[in-house]
mmCIF file of C-alpha atoms in Angstrom:
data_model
loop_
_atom_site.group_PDB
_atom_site.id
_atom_site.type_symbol
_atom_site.label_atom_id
_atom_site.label_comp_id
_atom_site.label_asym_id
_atom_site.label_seq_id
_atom_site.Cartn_x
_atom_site.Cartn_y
_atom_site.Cartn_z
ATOM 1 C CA UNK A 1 0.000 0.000 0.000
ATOM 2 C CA UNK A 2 1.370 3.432 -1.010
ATOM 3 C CA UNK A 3 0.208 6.922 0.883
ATOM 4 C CA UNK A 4 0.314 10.363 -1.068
ATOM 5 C CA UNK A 5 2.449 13.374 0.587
ATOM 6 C CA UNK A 6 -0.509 14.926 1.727
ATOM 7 C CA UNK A 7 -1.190 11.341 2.857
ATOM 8 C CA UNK A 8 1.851 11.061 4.884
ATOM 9 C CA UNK A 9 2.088 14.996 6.014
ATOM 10 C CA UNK A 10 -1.199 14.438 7.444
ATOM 11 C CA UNK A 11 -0.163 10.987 9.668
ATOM 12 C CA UNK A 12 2.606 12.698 10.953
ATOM 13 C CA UNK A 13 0.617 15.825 12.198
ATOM 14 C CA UNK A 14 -1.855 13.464 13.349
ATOM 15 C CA UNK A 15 1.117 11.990 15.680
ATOM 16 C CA UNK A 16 1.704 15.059 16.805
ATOM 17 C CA UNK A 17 -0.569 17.676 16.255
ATOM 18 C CA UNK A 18 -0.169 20.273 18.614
ATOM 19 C CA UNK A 19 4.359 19.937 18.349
ATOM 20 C CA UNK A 20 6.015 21.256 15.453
ATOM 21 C CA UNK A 21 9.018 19.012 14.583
ATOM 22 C CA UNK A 22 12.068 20.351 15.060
ATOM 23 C CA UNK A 23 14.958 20.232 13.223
ATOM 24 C CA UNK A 24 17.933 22.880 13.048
ATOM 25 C CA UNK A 25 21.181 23.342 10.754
ATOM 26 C CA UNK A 26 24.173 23.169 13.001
ATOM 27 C CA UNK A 27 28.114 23.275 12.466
ATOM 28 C CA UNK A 28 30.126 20.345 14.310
ATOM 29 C CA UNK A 29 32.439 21.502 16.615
ATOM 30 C CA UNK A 30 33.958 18.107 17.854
ATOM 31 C CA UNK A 31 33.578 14.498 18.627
ATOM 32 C CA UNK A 32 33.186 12.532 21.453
ATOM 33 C CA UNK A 33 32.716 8.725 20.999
ATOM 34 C CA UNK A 34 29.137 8.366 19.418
ATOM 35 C CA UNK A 35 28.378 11.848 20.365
ATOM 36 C CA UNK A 36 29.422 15.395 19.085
ATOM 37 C CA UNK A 37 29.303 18.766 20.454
ATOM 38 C CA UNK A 38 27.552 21.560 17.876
ATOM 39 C CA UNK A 39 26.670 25.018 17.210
ATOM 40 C CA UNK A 40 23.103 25.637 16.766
ATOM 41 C CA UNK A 41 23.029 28.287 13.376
ATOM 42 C CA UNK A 42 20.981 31.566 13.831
ATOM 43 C CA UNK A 43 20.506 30.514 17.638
ATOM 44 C CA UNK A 44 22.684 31.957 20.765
ATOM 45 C CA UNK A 45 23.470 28.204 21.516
ATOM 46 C CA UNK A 46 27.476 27.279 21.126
ATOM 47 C CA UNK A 47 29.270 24.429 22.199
ATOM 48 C CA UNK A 48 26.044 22.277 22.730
ATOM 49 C CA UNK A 49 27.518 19.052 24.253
ATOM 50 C CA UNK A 50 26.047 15.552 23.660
ATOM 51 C CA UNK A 51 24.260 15.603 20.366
ATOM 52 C CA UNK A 52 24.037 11.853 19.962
ATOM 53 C CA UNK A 53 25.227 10.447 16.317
ATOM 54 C CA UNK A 54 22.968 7.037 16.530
ATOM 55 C CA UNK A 55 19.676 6.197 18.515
ATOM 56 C CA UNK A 56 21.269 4.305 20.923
ATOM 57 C CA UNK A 57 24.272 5.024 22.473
ATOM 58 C CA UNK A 58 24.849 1.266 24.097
ATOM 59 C CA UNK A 59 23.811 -0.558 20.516
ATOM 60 C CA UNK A 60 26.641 -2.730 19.857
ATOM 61 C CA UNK A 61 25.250 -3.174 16.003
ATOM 62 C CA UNK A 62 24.634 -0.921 13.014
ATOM 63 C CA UNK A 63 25.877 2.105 10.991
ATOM 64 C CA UNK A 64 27.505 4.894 12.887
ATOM 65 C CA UNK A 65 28.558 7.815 10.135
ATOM 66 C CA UNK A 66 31.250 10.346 12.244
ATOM 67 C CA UNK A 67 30.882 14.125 10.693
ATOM 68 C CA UNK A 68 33.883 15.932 9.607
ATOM 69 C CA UNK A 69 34.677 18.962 12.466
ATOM 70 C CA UNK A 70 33.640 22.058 10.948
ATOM 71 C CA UNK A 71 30.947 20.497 8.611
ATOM 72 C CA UNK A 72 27.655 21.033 8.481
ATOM 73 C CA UNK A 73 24.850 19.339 10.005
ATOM 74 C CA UNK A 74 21.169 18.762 10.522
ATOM 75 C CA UNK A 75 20.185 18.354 14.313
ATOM 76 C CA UNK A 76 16.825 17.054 15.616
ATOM 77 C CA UNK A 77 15.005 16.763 19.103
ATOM 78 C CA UNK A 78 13.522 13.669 20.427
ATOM 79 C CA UNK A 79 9.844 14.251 21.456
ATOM 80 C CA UNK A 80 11.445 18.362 20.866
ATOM 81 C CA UNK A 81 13.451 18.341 24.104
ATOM 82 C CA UNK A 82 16.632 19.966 24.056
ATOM 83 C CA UNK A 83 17.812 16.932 26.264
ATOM 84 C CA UNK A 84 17.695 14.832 23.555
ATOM 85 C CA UNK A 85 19.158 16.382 20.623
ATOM 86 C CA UNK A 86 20.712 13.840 17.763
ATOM 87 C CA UNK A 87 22.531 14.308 14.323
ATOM 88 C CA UNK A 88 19.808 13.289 11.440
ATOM 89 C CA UNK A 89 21.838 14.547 8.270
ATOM 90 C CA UNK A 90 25.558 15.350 7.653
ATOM 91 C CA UNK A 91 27.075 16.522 4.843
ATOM 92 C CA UNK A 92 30.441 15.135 5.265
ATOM 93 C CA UNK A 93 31.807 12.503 7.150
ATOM 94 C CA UNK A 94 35.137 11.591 8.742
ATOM 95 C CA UNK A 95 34.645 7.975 8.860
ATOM 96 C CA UNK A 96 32.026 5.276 8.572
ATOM 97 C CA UNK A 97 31.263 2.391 10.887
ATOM 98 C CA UNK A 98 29.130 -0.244 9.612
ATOM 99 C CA UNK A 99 28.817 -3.447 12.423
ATOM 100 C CA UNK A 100 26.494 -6.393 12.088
ATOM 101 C CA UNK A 101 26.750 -9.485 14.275
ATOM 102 C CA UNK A 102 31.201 -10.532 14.056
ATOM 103 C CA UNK A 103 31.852 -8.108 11.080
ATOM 104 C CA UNK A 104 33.129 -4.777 11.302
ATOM 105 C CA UNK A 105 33.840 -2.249 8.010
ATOM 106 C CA UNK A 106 35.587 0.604 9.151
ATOM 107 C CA UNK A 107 36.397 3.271 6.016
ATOM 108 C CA UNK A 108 37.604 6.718 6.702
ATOM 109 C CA UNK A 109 39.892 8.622 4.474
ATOM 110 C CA UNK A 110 43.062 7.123 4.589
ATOM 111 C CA UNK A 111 41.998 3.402 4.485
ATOM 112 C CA UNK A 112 39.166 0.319 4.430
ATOM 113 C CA UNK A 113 39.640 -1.647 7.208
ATOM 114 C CA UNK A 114 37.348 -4.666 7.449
ATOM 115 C CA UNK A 115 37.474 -7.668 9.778
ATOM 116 C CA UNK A 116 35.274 -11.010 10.468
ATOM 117 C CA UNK A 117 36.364 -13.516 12.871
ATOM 118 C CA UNK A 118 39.984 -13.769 12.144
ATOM 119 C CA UNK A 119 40.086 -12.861 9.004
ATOM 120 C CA UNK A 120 41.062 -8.950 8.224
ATOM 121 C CA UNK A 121 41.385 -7.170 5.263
ATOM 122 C CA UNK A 122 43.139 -3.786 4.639
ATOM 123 C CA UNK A 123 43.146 -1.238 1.943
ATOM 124 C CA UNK A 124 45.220 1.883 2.221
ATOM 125 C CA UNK A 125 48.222 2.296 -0.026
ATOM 126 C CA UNK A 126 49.080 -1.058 0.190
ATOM 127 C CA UNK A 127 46.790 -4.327 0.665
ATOM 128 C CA UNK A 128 46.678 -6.347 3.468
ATOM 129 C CA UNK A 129 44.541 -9.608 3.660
ATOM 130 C CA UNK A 130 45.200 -11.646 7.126
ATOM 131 C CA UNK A 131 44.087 -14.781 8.574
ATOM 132 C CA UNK A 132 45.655 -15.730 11.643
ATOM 133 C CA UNK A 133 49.568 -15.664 11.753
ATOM 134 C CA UNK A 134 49.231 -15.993 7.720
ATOM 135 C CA UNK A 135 49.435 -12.381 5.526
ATOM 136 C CA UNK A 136 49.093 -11.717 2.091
ATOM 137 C CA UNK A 137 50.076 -7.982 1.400
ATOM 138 C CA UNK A 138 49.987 -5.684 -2.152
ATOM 139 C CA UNK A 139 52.582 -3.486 -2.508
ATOM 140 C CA UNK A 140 54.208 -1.440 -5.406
ATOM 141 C CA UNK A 141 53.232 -4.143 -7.999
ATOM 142 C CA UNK A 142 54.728 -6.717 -5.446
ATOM 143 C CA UNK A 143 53.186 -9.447 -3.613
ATOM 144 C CA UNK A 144 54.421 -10.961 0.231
ATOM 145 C CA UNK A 145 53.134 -14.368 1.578
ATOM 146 C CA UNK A 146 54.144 -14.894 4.459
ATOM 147 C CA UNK A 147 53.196 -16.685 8.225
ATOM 148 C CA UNK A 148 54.630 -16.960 12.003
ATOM 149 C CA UNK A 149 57.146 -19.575 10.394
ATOM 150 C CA UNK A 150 58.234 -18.667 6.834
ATOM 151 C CA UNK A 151 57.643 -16.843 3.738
ATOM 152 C CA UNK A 152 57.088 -17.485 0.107
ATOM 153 C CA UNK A 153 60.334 -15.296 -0.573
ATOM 154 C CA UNK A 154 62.338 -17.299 1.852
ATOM 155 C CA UNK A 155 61.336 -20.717 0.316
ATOM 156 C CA UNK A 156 62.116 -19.365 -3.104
ATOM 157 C CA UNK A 157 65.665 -18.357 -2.037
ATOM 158 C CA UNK A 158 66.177 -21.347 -0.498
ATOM 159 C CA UNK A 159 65.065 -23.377 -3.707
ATOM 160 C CA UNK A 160 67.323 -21.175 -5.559
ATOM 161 C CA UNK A 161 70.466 -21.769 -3.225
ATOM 162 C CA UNK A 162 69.584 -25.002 -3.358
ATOM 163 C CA UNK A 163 69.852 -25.336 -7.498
ATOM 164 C CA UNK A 164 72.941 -23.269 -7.464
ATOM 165 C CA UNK A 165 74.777 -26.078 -4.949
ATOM 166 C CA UNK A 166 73.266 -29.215 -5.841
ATOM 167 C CA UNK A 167 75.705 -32.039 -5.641
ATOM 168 C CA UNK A 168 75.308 -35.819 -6.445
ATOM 169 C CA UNK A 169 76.689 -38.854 -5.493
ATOM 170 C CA UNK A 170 79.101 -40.429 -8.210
ATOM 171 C CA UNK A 171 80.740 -44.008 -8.188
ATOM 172 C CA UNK A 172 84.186 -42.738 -9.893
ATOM 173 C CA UNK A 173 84.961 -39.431 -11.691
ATOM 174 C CA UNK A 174 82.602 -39.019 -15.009
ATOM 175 C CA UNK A 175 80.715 -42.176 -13.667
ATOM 176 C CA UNK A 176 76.726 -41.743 -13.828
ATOM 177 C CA UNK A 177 75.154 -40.143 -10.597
ATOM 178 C CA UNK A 178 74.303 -42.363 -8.230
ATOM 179 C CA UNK A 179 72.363 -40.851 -5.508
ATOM 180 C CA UNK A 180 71.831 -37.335 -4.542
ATOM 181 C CA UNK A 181 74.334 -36.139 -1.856
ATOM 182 C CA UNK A 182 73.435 -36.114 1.745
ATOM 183 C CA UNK A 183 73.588 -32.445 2.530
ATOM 184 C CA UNK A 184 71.677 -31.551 -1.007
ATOM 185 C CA UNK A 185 69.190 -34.323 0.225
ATOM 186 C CA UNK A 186 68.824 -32.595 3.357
ATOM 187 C CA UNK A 187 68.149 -28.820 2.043
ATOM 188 C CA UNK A 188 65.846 -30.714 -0.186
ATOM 189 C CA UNK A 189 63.642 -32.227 3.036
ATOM 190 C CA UNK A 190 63.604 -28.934 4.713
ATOM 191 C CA UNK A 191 63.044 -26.895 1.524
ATOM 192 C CA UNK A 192 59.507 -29.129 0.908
ATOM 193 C CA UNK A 193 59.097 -28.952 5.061
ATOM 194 C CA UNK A 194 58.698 -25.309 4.691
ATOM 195 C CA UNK A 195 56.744 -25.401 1.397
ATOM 196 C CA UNK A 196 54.286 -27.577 3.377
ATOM 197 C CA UNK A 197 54.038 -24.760 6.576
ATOM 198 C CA UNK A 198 53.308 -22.277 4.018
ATOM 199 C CA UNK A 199 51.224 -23.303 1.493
ATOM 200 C CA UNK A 200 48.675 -25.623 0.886
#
């Protein structure tokens, strides 16, 4: 079912007839957790102190937009008490909060930072994906792998040292190979060991 405007004015003044709602334009003057403290435009009221930025200042869930100091604002009264002033429109914003159940998005102006469970993601001017002690980071056209134990660069200079001293076992000089050498063997094991802590 859809209502006109003249529908919907006429609800609203039916909620509250005899009250004006009130709304004024305000400039932020700072912020203070989920609050902010305003000036009221084309009023004598400065530095008005807990102007609440969501309806409920002990809701662990939902989106929380912070407005830039020195932008400008829309505030409103709850039931038109001056005790209960809130933030209904900004015009810019500092950062944005968006929570819902184990997953936070955090983006401001200098970077995305998201996280759910233990996984975490990261965009500024590099990119940062994280799972536990294992990272995955974008840089400069570059990519790191890495975890608590190892990283991809490490095994690759390993396999690379390893190719540039590989020895064999041979019966008599210019005699076929007849094993791989002990110590090669060795760098061998520990080269696939790490492969195996690092990658799957």
């Amino acid at each position: 079912m859809s209502f006109s405007d003249a529908e919907i004015r006429e609800s609203i003044r039916n909620l509250a007839p005899d009250v004006p709602i009130q709304v004024w334009p305000a400039i932020v003057k700072s912020i203070q957790g989920t609050n902010c403290t305003v000036d009221i435009l084309g009023t004598d009221l400065e530095d008005v102190t807990d102007v609440n930025l969501r309806a409920d200042d002990e809701a662990t869930e939902g989106v929380l937009l912070i407005p830039r100091v020195g932008s400008f604002v829309y505030v409103g009264a709850v039931n038109n008490s001056v005790d209960s002033l809130y933030v209904c429109m900004v015009s810019e914003v500092d950062s944005v909060q968006v929570k819902m159940g184990n997953t936070v998005v955090t983006v401001d102006q200098d970077q995305v930072h998201a996280v759910r469970d233990s996984c975490e993601l990261l965009l500024s001017t590099l990119a940062t994906l994280k799972q536990g002690q294992t990272e995955v980071t974008l840089d400069s056209g570059k990519v790191s792998i890495k975890n608590a134990g190892v990283s991809l660069k490490d095994v690759f200079s390993d396999l690379i040292s390893l190719l540039q001293n590989f020895q064999v076992v041979c019966a008599t000089a210019g005699a076929p190979s007849a094993s791989v050498f002990p110590a090669t063997l060795a760098l061998i094991t520990s080269l696939n060991a790490k492969i195996n802590q690092l990658l799957q």
